[in-house]
Coordinates of C-alpha atoms in Angstrom, one line a residue:
X1 CA 0.3 26.4 -4.1
X2 CA -0.3 24.6 -0.8
X3 CA -3.7 24.9 -1.5
X4 CA -2.9 22.9 -4.6
X5 CA -1.3 20.3 -2.9
X6 CA -3.6 19.7 -0.1
X7 CA -6.7 19.6 -2.6
X8 CA -4.6 16.8 -4.2
X9 CA -3.6 15.3 -0.9
X10 CA -6.9 15.4 -0.3
X11 CA -8.3 13.0 -3.4
X12 CA -5.3 11.2 -3.6
X13 CA -6.4 9.9 -0.4
X14 CA -9.9 9.8 -1.0
X15 CA -9.0 7.2 -3.8
X16 CA -7.3 4.9 -1.8
X17 CA -10.3 5.6 1.9
X18 CA -12.7 5.0 -0.4
X19 CA -12.3 1.4 -1.9
X20 CA -11.4 0.2 1.6
X21 CA -14.5 1.9 3.3
X22 CA -16.4 -0.5 0.1
X23 CA -14.8 -4.1 1.1
X24 CA -14.7 -3.1 4.8
X25 CA -18.3 -2.5 4.7
X26 CA -19.4 -5.9 2.4
X27 CA -16.9 -7.6 5.1
X28 CA -18.8 -6.3 8.4
X29 CA -21.8 -7.3 6.6
X30 CA -21.0 -10.3 6.7
X31 CA -19.5 -10.7 9.1
X32 CA -22.3 -9.5 11.1
X33 CA -24.5 -12.5 9.5
X34 CA -22.2 -15.1 11.1
X35 CA -22.2 -14.0 14.6
X36 CA -18.8 -12.4 14.3
X37 CA -17.4 -8.7 14.7
X38 CA -14.3 -7.2 15.4
X39 CA -13.6 -4.5 18.0
X40 CA -12.6 -1.3 18.1
X41 CA -8.7 -1.8 18.2
X42 CA -8.3 -3.5 14.7
X43 CA -10.7 -0.7 13.1
X44 CA -8.4 1.5 14.5
X45 CA -5.6 -0.5 13.6
X46 CA -6.9 -1.3 9.3
X47 CA -7.3 2.9 9.4
X48 CA -3.2 3.8 10.4
X49 CA -2.9 1.3 8.5
X50 CA -5.2 2.6 4.9
X51 CA -3.1 5.7 5.5
X52 CA 0.6 4.1 5.5
X53 CA -0.8 3.2 2.2
X54 CA -2.2 5.7 0.8
X55 CA 1.7 7.7 2.6
X56 CA 3.6 5.6 0.1
X57 CA 1.4 6.4 -3.3
X58 CA 2.1 9.3 -2.3
X59 CA 6.2 8.8 -1.9
X60 CA 6.3 6.2 -5.4
X61 CA 3.8 7.9 -7.6
X62 CA 1.8 5.0 -8.0
X63 CA 1.0 5.1 -11.9
X64 CA -2.4 6.2 -12.8
X65 CA -5.0 5.9 -15.8
X66 CA -4.8 9.4 -15.9
X67 CA -1.8 9.4 -16.8
X68 CA -2.5 7.2 -19.3
X69 CA -5.1 8.5 -21.1
X70 CA -2.9 11.5 -21.3
X71 CA 0.1 10.4 -22.9
X72 CA -2.3 7.7 -25.0
X73 CA -0.1 9.0 -27.6
X74 CA 3.1 8.1 -26.6
X75 CA 2.4 4.5 -26.0
X76 CA 0.9 3.3 -22.8
X77 CA 4.6 2.4 -21.3
X78 CA 6.9 5.2 -21.0
X79 CA 8.5 4.2 -17.5
X80 CA 12.7 2.8 -17.9
X81 CA 13.1 -0.9 -16.4
X82 CA 16.3 -1.5 -14.5
X83 CA 16.7 -5.1 -14.1
X84 CA 20.0 -6.0 -13.5
X85 CA 20.4 -5.3 -9.8
X86 CA 22.7 -3.4 -7.8
X87 CA 23.8 -0.8 -10.8
X88 CA 22.6 2.3 -9.6
X89 CA 23.3 1.3 -5.6
X90 CA 22.5 4.9 -4.4
X91 CA 20.6 6.9 -1.3
X92 CA 17.1 6.5 -2.3
X93 CA 17.5 2.6 -2.1
X94 CA 17.9 2.4 1.5
X95 CA 15.5 5.4 2.1
X96 CA 12.9 2.5 0.4
X97 CA 14.0 -0.5 3.0
X98 CA 12.9 2.1 5.7
X99 CA 9.8 3.0 3.5
X100 CA 8.7 -0.5 4.0
X101 CA 9.5 -1.3 6.9
X102 CA 5.9 -0.4 8.5
X103 CA 4.8 -2.1 6.1
X104 CA 6.2 -5.6 7.2
X105 CA 6.0 -3.9 11.1
X106 CA 2.0 -3.4 10.7
X107 CA 0.7 -6.7 9.0
X108 CA 2.0 -9.5 11.0
X109 CA 0.7 -6.9 14.5
X110 CA -3.1 -6.2 12.8
X111 CA -3.1 -9.7 11.5
X112 CA -2.2 -12.7 12.6
X113 CA -2.5 -14.7 9.6
X114 CA 1.1 -12.9 8.8
X115 CA 3.1 -13.3 12.0
X116 CA 4.8 -15.9 9.5
X117 CA 8.0 -14.6 8.2
X118 CA 7.6 -15.6 5.2
X119 CA 4.0 -14.6 4.8
X120 CA 4.7 -11.1 5.0
X121 CA 8.3 -11.1 3.1
X122 CA 5.4 -12.6 0.6
X123 CA 3.0 -9.6 1.3
X124 CA 6.3 -6.9 0.5
X125 CA 7.5 -8.4 -2.1
X126 CA 3.9 -9.3 -4.0
X127 CA 3.0 -4.9 -2.2
X128 CA 6.2 -3.6 -4.5
X129 CA 5.7 -5.4 -7.4
X130 CA 1.9 -3.8 -8.2
X131 CA 3.4 -0.2 -7.5
X132 CA 6.5 -1.5 -9.7
X133 CA 4.0 -2.5 -12.4
X134 CA 2.0 1.0 -12.4
X135 CA 4.9 2.6 -12.7
X136 CA 5.4 1.2 -16.0
X137 CA 2.4 3.9 -17.4
X138 CA 4.5 6.7 -15.6
X139 CA 7.6 9.0 -16.5
X140 CA 9.2 7.3 -12.9
X141 CA 11.8 4.4 -13.3
X142 CA 10.9 0.8 -13.0
X143 CA 14.0 -0.8 -11.4
X144 CA 15.3 -4.1 -9.2
X145 CA 16.4 -2.5 -7.0
X146 CA 13.2 -0.7 -5.5
X147 CA 12.5 -4.5 -6.1
X148 CA 14.6 -6.0 -3.2
X149 CA 14.1 -2.5 -0.7
X150 CA 11.5 -2.9 -0.6
X151 CA 10.8 -6.4 0.6
X152 CA 13.9 -6.5 2.5
X153 CA 12.3 -2.7 4.6
X154 CA 9.6 -5.5 4.7
X155 CA 11.7 -7.9 6.4
X156 CA 13.4 -6.0 8.9
X157 CA 9.9 -4.7 9.8
X158 CA 9.0 -7.8 11.1
X159 CA 11.7 -8.3 12.8
X160 CA 10.9 -5.1 14.7
X161 CA 7.7 -6.6 15.4
X162 CA 8.5 -9.7 15.6
X163 CA 11.1 -7.6 18.9
X164 CA 8.1 -5.8 20.2
X165 CA 5.8 -8.7 20.2
X166 CA 8.0 -10.2 22.6
X167 CA 9.1 -8.1 25.0
X168 CA 4.7 -5.8 24.7
X169 CA 3.2 -9.6 24.1
X170 CA 1.2 -10.1 21.0
X171 CA -2.2 -8.2 22.4
X172 CA -4.7 -7.2 19.2
X173 CA -5.8 -10.9 19.7
X174 CA -9.6 -9.8 18.2
X175 CA -10.6 -11.8 15.2
X176 CA -9.9 -10.3 11.7
X177 CA -12.7 -10.3 9.0
X178 CA -11.1 -13.5 6.8
X179 CA -7.4 -14.2 5.9
X180 CA -8.0 -12.0 2.6
X181 CA -8.3 -9.5 3.9
X182 CA -5.3 -7.5 3.7
X183 CA -4.8 -7.9 0.6
X184 CA -8.3 -7.0 -0.3
X185 CA -7.3 -3.6 1.4
X186 CA -3.9 -2.9 -0.7
X187 CA -5.1 -4.1 -3.7
X188 CA -8.7 -2.2 -3.7
X189 CA -6.1 1.2 -2.4
X190 CA -4.0 0.7 -5.5
X191 CA -7.4 0.1 -7.8
X192 CA -8.8 2.7 -6.7
X193 CA -5.6 4.8 -7.1
X194 CA -5.4 4.2 -10.2
X195 CA -8.7 4.0 -11.7
X196 CA -10.0 7.1 -9.9
X197 CA -7.4 9.1 -8.7
X198 CA -7.6 12.0 -12.2
X199 CA -5.4 15.1 -11.4
X200 CA -6.4 16.8 -14.3
X201 CA -9.7 16.6 -13.5
X202 CA -8.3 19.9 -10.6
X203 CA -6.7 21.6 -14.1
X204 CA -10.1 22.4 -15.7

């Protein structure tokens, strides 16, 4: 059983990492032609960010094309939807806050464009929306409370980064590969998992 769990974990991580690496390669080649290069620390932290995104997908259960194809006869949208805030508040609300705090911390740490609170919180909100929308195709619930908790987590993560920056300084000075770099990584992670992750193949 542990072997299968490891097998699935490696497979799902590859679905996140591969599209991001292709995207990164394109950005590196383009930047090289313009004479712009990022330092080692930037690459290191972007990989930390990718691992974090993958871990979030492992916890939240991102909906995939495989799930649509397996249960197409039951309809595409099979998840439950709750649009009433705080109707069923429980410990998962606070766990979702904790889960998204690293998102609010890593964005401004790595990318200068997110060192304004509005951008980081908006990114946390958009990230949560993408997750919730994909969950419409699986048996998990799409819940407004999750959206609120995830956005709040990004906000608190930003505040922690802000305190960290005041104490330690904004030491990540390396240039990024454009203001949309983080958006590309998140988008490619979602698309890679949605289109490439077919765990049913492992059972054949």
